Every structure is written in C-alpha cells, then in structure tokens.
Short mmCIF file of C-alpha atoms in Angstrom, two decimals:
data_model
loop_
_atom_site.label_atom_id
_atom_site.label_comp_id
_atom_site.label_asym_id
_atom_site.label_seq_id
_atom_site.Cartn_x
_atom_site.Cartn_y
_atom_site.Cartn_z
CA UNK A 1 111.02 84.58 -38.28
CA UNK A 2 108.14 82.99 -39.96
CA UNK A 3 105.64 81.66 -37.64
CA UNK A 4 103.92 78.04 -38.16
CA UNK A 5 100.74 77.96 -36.37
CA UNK A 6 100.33 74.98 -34.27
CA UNK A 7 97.17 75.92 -32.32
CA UNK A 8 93.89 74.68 -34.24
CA UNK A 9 92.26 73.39 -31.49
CA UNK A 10 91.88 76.70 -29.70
CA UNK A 11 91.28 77.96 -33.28
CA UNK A 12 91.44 77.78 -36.44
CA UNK A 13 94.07 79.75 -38.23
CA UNK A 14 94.17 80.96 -41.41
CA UNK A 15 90.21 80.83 -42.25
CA UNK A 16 89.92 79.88 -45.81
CA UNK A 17 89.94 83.89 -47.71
CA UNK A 18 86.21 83.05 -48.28
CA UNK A 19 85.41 83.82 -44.61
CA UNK A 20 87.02 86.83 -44.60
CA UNK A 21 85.86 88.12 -47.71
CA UNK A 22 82.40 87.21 -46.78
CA UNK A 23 82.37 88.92 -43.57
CA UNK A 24 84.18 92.02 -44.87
CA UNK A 25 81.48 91.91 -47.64
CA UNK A 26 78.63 92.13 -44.95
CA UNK A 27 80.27 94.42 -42.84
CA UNK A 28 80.39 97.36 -45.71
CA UNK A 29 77.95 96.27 -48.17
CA UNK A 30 75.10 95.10 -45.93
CA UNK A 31 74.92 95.62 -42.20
CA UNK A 32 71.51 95.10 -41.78
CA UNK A 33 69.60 93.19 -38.99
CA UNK A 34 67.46 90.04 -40.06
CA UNK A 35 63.74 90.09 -38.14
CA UNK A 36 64.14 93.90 -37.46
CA UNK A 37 64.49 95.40 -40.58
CA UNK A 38 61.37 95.76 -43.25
CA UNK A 39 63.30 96.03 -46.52
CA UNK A 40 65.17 94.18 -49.02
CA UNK A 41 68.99 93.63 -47.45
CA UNK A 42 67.17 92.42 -44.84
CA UNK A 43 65.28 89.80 -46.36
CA UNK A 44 68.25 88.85 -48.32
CA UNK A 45 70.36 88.50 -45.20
CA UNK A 46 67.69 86.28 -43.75
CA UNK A 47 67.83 84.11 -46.63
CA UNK A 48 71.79 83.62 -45.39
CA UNK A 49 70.86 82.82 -42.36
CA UNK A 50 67.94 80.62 -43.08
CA UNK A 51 70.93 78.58 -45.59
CA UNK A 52 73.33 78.50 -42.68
CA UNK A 53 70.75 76.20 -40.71
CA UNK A 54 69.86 74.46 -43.32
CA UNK A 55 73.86 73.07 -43.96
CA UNK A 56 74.21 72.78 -40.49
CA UNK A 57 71.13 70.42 -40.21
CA UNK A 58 72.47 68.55 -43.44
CA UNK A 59 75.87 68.49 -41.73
CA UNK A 60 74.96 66.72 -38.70
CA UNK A 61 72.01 64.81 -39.83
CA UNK A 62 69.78 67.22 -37.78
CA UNK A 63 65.92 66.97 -37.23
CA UNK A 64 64.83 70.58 -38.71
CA UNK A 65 66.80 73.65 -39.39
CA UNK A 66 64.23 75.31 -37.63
CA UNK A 67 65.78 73.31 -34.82
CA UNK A 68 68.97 74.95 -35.22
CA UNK A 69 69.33 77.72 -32.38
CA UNK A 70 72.52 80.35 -33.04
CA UNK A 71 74.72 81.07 -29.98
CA UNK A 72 78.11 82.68 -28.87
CA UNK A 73 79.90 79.70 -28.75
CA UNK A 74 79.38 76.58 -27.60
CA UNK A 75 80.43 77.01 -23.85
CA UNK A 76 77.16 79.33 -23.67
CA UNK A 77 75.49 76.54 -25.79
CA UNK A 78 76.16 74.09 -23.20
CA UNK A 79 75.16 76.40 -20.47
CA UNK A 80 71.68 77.11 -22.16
CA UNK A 81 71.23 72.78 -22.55
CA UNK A 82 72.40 72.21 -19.36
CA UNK A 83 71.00 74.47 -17.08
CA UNK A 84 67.56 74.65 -18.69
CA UNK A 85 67.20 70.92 -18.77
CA UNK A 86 68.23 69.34 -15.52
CA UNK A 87 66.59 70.18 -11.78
CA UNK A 88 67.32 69.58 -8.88
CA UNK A 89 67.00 66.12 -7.18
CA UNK A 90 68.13 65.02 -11.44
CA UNK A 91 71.29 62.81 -11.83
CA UNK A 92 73.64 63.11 -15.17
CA UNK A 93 76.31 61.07 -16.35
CA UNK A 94 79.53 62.87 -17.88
CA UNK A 95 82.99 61.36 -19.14
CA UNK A 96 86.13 62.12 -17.05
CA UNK A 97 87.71 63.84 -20.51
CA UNK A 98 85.13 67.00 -20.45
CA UNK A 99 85.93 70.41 -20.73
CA UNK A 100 85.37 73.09 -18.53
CA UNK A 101 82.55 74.47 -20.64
CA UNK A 102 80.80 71.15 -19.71
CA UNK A 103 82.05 70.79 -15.86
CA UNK A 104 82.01 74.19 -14.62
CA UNK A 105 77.93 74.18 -15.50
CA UNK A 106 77.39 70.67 -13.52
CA UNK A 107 79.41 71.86 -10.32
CA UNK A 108 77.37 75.13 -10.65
CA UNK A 109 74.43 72.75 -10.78
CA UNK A 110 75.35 70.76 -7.60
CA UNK A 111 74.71 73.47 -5.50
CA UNK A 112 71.57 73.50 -6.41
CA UNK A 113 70.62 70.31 -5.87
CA UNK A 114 72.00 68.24 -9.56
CA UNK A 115 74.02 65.24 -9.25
CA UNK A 116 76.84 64.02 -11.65
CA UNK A 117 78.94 60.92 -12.26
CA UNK A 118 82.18 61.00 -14.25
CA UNK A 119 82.27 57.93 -16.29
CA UNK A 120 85.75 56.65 -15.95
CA UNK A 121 88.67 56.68 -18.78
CA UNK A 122 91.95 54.82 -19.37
CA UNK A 123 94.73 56.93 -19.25
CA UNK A 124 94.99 57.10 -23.24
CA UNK A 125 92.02 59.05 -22.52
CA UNK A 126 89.38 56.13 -23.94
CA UNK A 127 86.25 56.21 -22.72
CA UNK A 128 85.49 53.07 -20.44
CA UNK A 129 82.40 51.91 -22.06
CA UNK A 130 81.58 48.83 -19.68
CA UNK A 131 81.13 51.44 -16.89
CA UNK A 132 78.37 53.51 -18.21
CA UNK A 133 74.84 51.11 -17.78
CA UNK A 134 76.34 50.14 -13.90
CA UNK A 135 76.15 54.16 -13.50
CA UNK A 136 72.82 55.03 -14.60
CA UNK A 137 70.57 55.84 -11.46
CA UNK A 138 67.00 55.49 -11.26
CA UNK A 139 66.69 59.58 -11.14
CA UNK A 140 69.86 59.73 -14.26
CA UNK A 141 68.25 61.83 -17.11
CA UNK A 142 71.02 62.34 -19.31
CA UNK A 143 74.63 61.63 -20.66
CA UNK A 144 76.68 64.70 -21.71
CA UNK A 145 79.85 63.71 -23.18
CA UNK A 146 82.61 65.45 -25.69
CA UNK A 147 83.11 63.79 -29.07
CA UNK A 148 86.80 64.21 -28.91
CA UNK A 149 89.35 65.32 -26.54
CA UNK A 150 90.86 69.09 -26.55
CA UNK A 151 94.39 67.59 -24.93
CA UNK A 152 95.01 64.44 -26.65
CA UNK A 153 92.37 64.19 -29.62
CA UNK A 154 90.82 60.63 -28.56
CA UNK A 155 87.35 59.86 -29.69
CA UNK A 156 84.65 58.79 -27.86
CA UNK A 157 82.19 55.82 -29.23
CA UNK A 158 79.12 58.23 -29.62
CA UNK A 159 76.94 55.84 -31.19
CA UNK A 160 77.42 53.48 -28.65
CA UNK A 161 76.75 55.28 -25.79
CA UNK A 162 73.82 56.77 -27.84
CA UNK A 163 72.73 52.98 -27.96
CA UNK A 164 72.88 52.81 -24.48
CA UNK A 165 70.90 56.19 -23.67
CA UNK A 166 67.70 55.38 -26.14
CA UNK A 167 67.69 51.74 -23.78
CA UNK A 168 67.14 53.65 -20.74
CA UNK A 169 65.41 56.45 -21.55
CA UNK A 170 68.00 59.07 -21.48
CA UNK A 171 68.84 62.48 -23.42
CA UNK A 172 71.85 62.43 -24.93
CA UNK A 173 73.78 66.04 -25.06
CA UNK A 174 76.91 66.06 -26.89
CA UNK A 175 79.79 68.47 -27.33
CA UNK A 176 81.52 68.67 -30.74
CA UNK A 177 83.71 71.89 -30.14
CA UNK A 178 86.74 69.64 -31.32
CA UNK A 179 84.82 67.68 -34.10
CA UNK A 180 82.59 69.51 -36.01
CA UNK A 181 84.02 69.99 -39.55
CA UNK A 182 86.43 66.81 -38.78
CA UNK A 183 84.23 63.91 -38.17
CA UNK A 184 81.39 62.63 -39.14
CA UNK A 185 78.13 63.41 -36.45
CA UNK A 186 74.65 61.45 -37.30
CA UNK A 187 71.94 62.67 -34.62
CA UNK A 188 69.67 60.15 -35.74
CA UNK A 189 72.42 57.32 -35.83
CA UNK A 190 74.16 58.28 -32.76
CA UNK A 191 70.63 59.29 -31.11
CA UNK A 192 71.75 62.91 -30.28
CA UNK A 193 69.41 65.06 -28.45
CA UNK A 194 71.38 68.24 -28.24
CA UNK A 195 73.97 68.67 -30.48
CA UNK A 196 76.54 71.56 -29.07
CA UNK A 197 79.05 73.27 -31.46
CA UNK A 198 80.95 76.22 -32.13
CA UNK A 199 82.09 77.84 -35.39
CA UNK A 200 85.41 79.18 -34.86
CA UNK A 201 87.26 76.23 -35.03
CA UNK A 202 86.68 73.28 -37.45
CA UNK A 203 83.58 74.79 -38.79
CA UNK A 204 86.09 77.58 -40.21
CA UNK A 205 84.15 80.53 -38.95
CA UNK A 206 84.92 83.63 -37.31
CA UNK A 207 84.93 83.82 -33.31
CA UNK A 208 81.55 84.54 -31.60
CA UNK A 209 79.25 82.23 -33.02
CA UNK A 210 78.01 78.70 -32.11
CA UNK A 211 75.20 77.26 -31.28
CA UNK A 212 72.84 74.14 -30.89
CA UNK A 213 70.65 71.70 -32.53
CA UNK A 214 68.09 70.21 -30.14
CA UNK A 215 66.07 67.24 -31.32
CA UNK A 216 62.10 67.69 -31.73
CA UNK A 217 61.01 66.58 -28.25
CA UNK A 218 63.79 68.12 -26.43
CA UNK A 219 62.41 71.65 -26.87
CA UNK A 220 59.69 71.93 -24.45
CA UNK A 221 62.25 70.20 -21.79
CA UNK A 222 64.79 73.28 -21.69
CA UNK A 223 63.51 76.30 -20.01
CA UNK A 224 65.44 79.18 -21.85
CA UNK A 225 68.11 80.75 -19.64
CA UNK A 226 67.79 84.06 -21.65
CA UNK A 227 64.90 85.73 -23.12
CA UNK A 228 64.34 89.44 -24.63
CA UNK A 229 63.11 91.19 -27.83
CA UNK A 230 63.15 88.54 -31.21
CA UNK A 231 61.92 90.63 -33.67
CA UNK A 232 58.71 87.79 -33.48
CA UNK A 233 55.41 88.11 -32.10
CA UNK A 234 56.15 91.85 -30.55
CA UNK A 235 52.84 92.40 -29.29
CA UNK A 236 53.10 89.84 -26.15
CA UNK A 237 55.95 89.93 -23.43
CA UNK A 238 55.67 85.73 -23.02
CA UNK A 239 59.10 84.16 -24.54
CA UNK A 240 58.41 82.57 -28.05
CA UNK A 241 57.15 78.83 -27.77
CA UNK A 242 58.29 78.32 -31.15
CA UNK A 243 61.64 77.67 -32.67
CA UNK A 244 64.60 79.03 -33.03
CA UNK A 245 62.87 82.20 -31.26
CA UNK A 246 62.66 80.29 -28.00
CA UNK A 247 66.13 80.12 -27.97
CA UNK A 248 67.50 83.20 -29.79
CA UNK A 249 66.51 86.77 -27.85
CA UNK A 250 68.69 90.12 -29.38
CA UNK A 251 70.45 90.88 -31.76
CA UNK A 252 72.32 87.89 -33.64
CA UNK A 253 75.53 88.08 -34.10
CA UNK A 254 75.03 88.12 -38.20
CA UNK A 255 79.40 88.50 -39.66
CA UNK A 256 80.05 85.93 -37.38
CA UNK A 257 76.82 83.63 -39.35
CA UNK A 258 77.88 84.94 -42.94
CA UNK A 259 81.43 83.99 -42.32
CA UNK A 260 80.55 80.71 -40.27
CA UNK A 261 78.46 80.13 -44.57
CA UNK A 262 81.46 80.88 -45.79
CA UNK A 263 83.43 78.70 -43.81
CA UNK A 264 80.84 75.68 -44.20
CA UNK A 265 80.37 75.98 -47.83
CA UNK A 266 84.50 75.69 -48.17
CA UNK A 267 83.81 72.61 -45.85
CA UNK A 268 81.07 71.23 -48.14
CA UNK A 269 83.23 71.77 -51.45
CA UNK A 270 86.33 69.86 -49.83
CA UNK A 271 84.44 67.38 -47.72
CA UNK A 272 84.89 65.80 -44.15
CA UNK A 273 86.58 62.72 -45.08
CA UNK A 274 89.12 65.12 -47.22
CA UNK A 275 89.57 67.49 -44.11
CA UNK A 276 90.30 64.28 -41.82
CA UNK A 277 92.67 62.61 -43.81
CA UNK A 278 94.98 66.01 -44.41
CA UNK A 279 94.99 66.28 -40.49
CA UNK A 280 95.13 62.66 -39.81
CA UNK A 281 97.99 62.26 -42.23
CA UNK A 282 100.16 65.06 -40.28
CA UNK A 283 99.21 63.60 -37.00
CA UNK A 284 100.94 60.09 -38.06
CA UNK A 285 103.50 61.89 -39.52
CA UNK A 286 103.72 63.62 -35.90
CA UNK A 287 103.93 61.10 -33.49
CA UNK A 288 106.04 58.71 -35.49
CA UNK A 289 108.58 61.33 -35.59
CA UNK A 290 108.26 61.72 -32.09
CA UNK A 291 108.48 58.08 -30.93
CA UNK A 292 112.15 57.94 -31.01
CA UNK A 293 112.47 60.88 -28.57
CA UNK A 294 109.74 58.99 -25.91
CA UNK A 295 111.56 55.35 -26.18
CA UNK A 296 114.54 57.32 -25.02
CA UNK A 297 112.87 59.24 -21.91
CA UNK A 298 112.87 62.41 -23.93
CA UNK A 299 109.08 63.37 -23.62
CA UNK A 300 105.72 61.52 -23.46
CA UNK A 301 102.99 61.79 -26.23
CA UNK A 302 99.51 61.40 -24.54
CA UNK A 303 97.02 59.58 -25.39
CA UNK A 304 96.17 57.00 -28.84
CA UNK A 305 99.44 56.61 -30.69
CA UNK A 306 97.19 55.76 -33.58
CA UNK A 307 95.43 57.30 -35.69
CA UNK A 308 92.81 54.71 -37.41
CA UNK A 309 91.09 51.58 -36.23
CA UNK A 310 89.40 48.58 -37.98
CA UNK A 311 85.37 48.65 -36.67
CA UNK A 312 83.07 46.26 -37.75
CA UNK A 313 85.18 45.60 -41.88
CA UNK A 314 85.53 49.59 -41.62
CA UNK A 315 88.81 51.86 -40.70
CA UNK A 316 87.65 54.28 -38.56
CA UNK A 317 89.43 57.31 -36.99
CA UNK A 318 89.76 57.03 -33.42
CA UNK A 319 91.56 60.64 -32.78
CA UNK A 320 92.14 63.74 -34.29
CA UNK A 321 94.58 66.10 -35.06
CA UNK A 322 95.58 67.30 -31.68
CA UNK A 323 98.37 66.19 -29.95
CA UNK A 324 99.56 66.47 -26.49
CA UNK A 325 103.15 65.37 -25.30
CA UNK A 326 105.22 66.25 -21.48
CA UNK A 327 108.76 67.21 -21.95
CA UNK A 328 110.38 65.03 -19.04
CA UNK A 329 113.74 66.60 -18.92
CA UNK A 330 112.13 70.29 -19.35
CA UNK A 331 109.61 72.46 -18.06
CA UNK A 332 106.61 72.16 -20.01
CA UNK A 333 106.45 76.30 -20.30
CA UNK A 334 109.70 76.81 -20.66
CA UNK A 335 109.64 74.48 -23.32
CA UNK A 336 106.65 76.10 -24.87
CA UNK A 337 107.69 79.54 -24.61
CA UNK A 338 111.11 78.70 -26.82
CA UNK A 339 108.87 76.87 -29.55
CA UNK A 340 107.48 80.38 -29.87
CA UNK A 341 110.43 82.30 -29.48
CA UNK A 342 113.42 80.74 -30.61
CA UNK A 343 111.35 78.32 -33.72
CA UNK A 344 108.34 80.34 -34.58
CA UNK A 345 106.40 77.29 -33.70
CA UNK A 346 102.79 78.09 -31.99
CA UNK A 347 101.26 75.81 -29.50
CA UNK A 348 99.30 75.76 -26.13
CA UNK A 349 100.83 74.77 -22.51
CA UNK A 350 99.18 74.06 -19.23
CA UNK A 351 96.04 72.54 -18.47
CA UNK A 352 93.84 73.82 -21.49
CA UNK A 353 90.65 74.82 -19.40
CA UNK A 354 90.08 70.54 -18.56
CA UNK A 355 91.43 69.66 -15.02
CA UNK A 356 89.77 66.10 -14.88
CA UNK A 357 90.94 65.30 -18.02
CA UNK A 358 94.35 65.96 -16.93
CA UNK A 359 94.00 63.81 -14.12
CA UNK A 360 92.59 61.20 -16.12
CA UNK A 361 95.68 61.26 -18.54
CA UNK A 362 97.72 61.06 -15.50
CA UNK A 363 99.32 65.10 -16.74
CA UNK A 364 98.13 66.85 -13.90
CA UNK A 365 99.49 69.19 -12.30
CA UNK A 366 102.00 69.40 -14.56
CA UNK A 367 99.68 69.75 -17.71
CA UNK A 368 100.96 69.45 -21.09
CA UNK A 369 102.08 71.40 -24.67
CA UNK A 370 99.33 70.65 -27.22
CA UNK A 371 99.92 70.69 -31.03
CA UNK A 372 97.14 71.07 -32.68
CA UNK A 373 97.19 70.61 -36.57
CA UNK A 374 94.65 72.24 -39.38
CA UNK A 375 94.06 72.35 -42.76
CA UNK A 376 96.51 74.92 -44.00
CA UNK A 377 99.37 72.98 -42.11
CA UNK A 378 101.79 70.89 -44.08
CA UNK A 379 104.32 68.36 -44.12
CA UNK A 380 106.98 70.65 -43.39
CA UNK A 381 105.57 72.50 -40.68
CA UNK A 382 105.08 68.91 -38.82
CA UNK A 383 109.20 68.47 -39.56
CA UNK A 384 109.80 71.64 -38.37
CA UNK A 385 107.53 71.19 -34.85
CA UNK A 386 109.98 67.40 -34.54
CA UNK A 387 113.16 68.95 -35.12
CA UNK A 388 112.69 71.99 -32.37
CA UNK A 389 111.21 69.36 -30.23
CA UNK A 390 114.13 67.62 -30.52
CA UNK A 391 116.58 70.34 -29.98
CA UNK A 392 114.82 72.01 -26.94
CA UNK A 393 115.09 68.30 -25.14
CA UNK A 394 118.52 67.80 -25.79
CA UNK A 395 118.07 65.17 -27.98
#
C-alpha cells in the first residue's frame, strides 16, 4: 500500500533531494568542525554557516546575522529565552494556544518564583486581542506567544500584539515552529525580540537544528543557560560576551546547518507566498470536502473554516495547513490507527504535546486527529484523506 504522508506539522516529509544531497555531501566529503579546525574545509564550512545566518536574518527581517544563535530545536530555543530572561518576582503574558515547549518552561518557572497569565482564546482557537492590555501587570516583562497553532493552524495577530508590547515596554518572544517557511515574519514590523524557530519542519531541514534570533538589546538580558568550549577566545574560562558565542558552547550540529541551507535556498527559489498558497489551496480543498460529513454529525473540524481574510484592502491568511477534526461516532485512535492501516493515510492523534490548547478548543480530553499538509502533497492525496474519512465514519 502506498503511504500518503499527512503529518507536516510534526515534520516535514519528503525534504526537497537538495537537503539530502547536501547533507550526504558533508557527511563524506567534508566532516570538518567550523572554529576548531585551522585549515581550508574548515574555513569553507564556516563560510556555510556564516550564509545560513545571513538567509535566516533576510528571512525574518532580523537585526544581524551575528544575532542569529544555532540550537537543537526550538523547544531548547525557548528554554534558553525563557529561562535566561525572566526572574523571579517577573510576570509574563502567554496565549492559551501554546505548546508545551512554551508551557512546560513557565510552570518550571513558577516554582521559582515567575508568574504567567494565559491570554484567553475563542474556541476557533483566535486569539482574544481585547484581553491582552487589561492583563499586563506593573511587574509583566514580556509576551511569549506562538505564531500559529500545531492543532488547528489559526494565526495569531503578531503585529498587533507587537503594537501593544513596544506601548508598554515589553519583550516580545515569539514561537514560529509552525510558521517559519509558511508565513511571512517581520521582527522589525511585528517588533520581535526573540524570534524562536526550528528547521525540521517548514524550514525543510533535517531534525536537530533550530535556533534563535534575539534583537540587539535583548542580548545582555538573557543569562546563557549553557556555556562550554566555542572554539573563541580559549585563553579565558568567562562565557563569550559577544555574539553568537554567548549563546553557542560545543560542537554545532553542522549536517543538520548544511541541510537546514539546502532546505532554505529551495525555500528562497520557490518563495513563501508560493509555499502558502500550495498548502492553503489543499487546506480549502480539505475542509470543504469535509463540511458535508460535520453538517451531518459525522465529525467536527476545529478551528477557522477559512483559509484567507480581507485586512486593511489586503487578503491575508489567517491559518495554515494543519487541520484538526473529532470523529463523533468513533474513537479518535481507533480512527487514526485505520487511516494508517487500512488507507495508507499518515496523521497524528491525541493531544499533540498542547493540553491548554485543547481545552481552549473545547477537544480535551478527548484530543483530536491532525492532518497536516506540505509541499509535496497534492490534490489527490487531500481526496484520498476525504474519502477514508468518510468511510471509517460510516458516512
């Protein structure tokens, strides 16, 4: 049976043959370390590196590549941001859609001594905008807020809350696991502080590598939460005060960075707006051929039915390509599990690492099946995820 992956938002799948070829290319032509290795591969690697920071600070409109800092992923991204920036007896407002990569790190924080506020949603999963200035607190030092939802792909109105954090005074950290490589991110428009992303899905890159982009003035405020050897100023044991080395002890992890180039250049070549509409189209074509089956008490899609909204003269996409629905007349799982089994048709079930969000959706305990849609999908593999959806609830 031919399988018809359905799971891009945990990640992507198949990487353009760039990546791979790229990181196969490193692996046995190269294999050299960058800042530990005095000869010419070396240097040349460095140069790879150097260009990855470079697109990713032309990507999101960052402040200096210099400012880009290379991670695991962006759950230890947020981790790094988080815990080195707030203390204790500091107040932070989050939205009620985050992921656990976000909330596990603020309830770790609250033991010692860090409030938080969950900034309320609708159950479409919209962030309730009118909320957020009635929450800030006169110890509130930041926002940290997802761009877009892992379960039911909603946006949320960065610039605007953005807005709303340069009037009071507040850093803005922002996590764009499920946008980056999708939609458009400004950190000077949307007054980003720390930007928070992670290769391996959008982005087009292997697994293992993320990172962060921290705005100019933001450095000094996070204490790093790791610090060892940088190949950089070897002769003193003191952490780096200078950039990325603050941020980056050990040894990088380099095929994840070459094929995370790869990925971006493929990115660059087809462009955002390209990417969005080819998921955007499949996501219409998704939910309007599920619509019969949830006017007839078949299954609930969560969140936005649509896709695009008119903004100030402009359309504007207000999800993305990931798509959540309950099966009402059958187990979620069970229901999952014979997508896989009996249609070849791969998706996620359960609660998808964001309990809150759940609840804010009005899917918990119960959770949900996610379909999740990529480049490399196509029209066909959206008919074929309706249909079994159809069979499976009887309809």
């Amino acid at each position: 049976m031919e399988k018809i992956y359905l799971d891009n938002g945990a990640t992507s799948f198949p990487k353009p043959k760039e990546v791979a070829d790229a990181v196969y290319e490193y692996m046995t032509c190269c294999g050299a370390n960058i800042n530990r290795g005095g000869y010419q591969e070396a240097y040349d690697l460095e140069g790879t590196v150097f260009e990855t920071r470079e697109m990713l600070t032309d990507m999101f409109d960052g402040p200096d590549c210099k400012n880009v800092v290379f991670t695991k992923n962006v759950t230890e991204s947020l981790n790094i941001v988080l815990k080195g920036f707030l203390r204790p007896g500091d107040h932070i407002l989050c939205s009620s859609m985050e992921h656990n990569a976000v909330m596990r790190p603020l309830v770790q924080l609250e033991k010692q001594g860090v409030e938080f506020s969950r900034i309320p949603g609708t159950e479409a999963g919209e962030l309730v905008l009118d909320a957020v200035e009635d929450m800030i607190k006169p110890n509130t030092k930041a926002i940290v807020m997802t761009h877009a939802s892992n379960i039911c792909g909603t946006v949320n109105p960065l610039k605007e809350v953005g807005e709303i954090c340069r009037k009071h005074g507040l850093k803005f950290i922002v996590d764009s696991a499920q946008s980056a490589g999708i939609l458009p991110v400004s950190m000077k428009e949307m007054n980003i502080d720390a930007l928070c992303f992670t290769g391996h899905k959008s982005l087009l890159g292997p697994q293992g590598i993320g990172g962060f982009i921290i705005a100019e003035d933001m450095i000094p405020l996070i204490d790093p939460i790791l610090s060892g050897g940088t190949g950089s100023i070897s002769h003193t044991e003191e952490i780096p005060d200078f950039m990325p080395d603050r941020f980056e002890p050990g040894t990088m992890n380099l095929p994840g960075i070459v094929g995370l180039n790869a990925g971006l250049n493929w990115i660059r070549k087809k462009g955002i707006d390209a990417v969005a509409a080819h998921e955007l189209a499949l996501t219409e074509r998704f939910i309007n051929g599920l619509l019969p089956l949830e006017e007839a008490g078949h299954i609930r899609i969560c969140g936005l039915k649509e896709c695009y909204r008119e903004k100030d003269g402009v359309t504007v996409p207000v999800r993305t390509g990931v798509v959540s629905i309950q099966t009402l007349k059958v187990d979620c799982a069970d229901a999952a599990f014979r997508l896989d089994f009996e249609f070849g048709i791969e998706t996620r079930v359960g609660l998808h690492c964001a309990p809150n969000a759940h609840k804010t959706l009005g899917t918990f305990p119960t959770g949900t099946i996610r379909f999740s849609f990529g480049n490399f999908n196509t029209g066909e593999d959206v008919d074929a995820a309706i249909n079994a959806v159809r069979e499976i609830c009887g309809a």
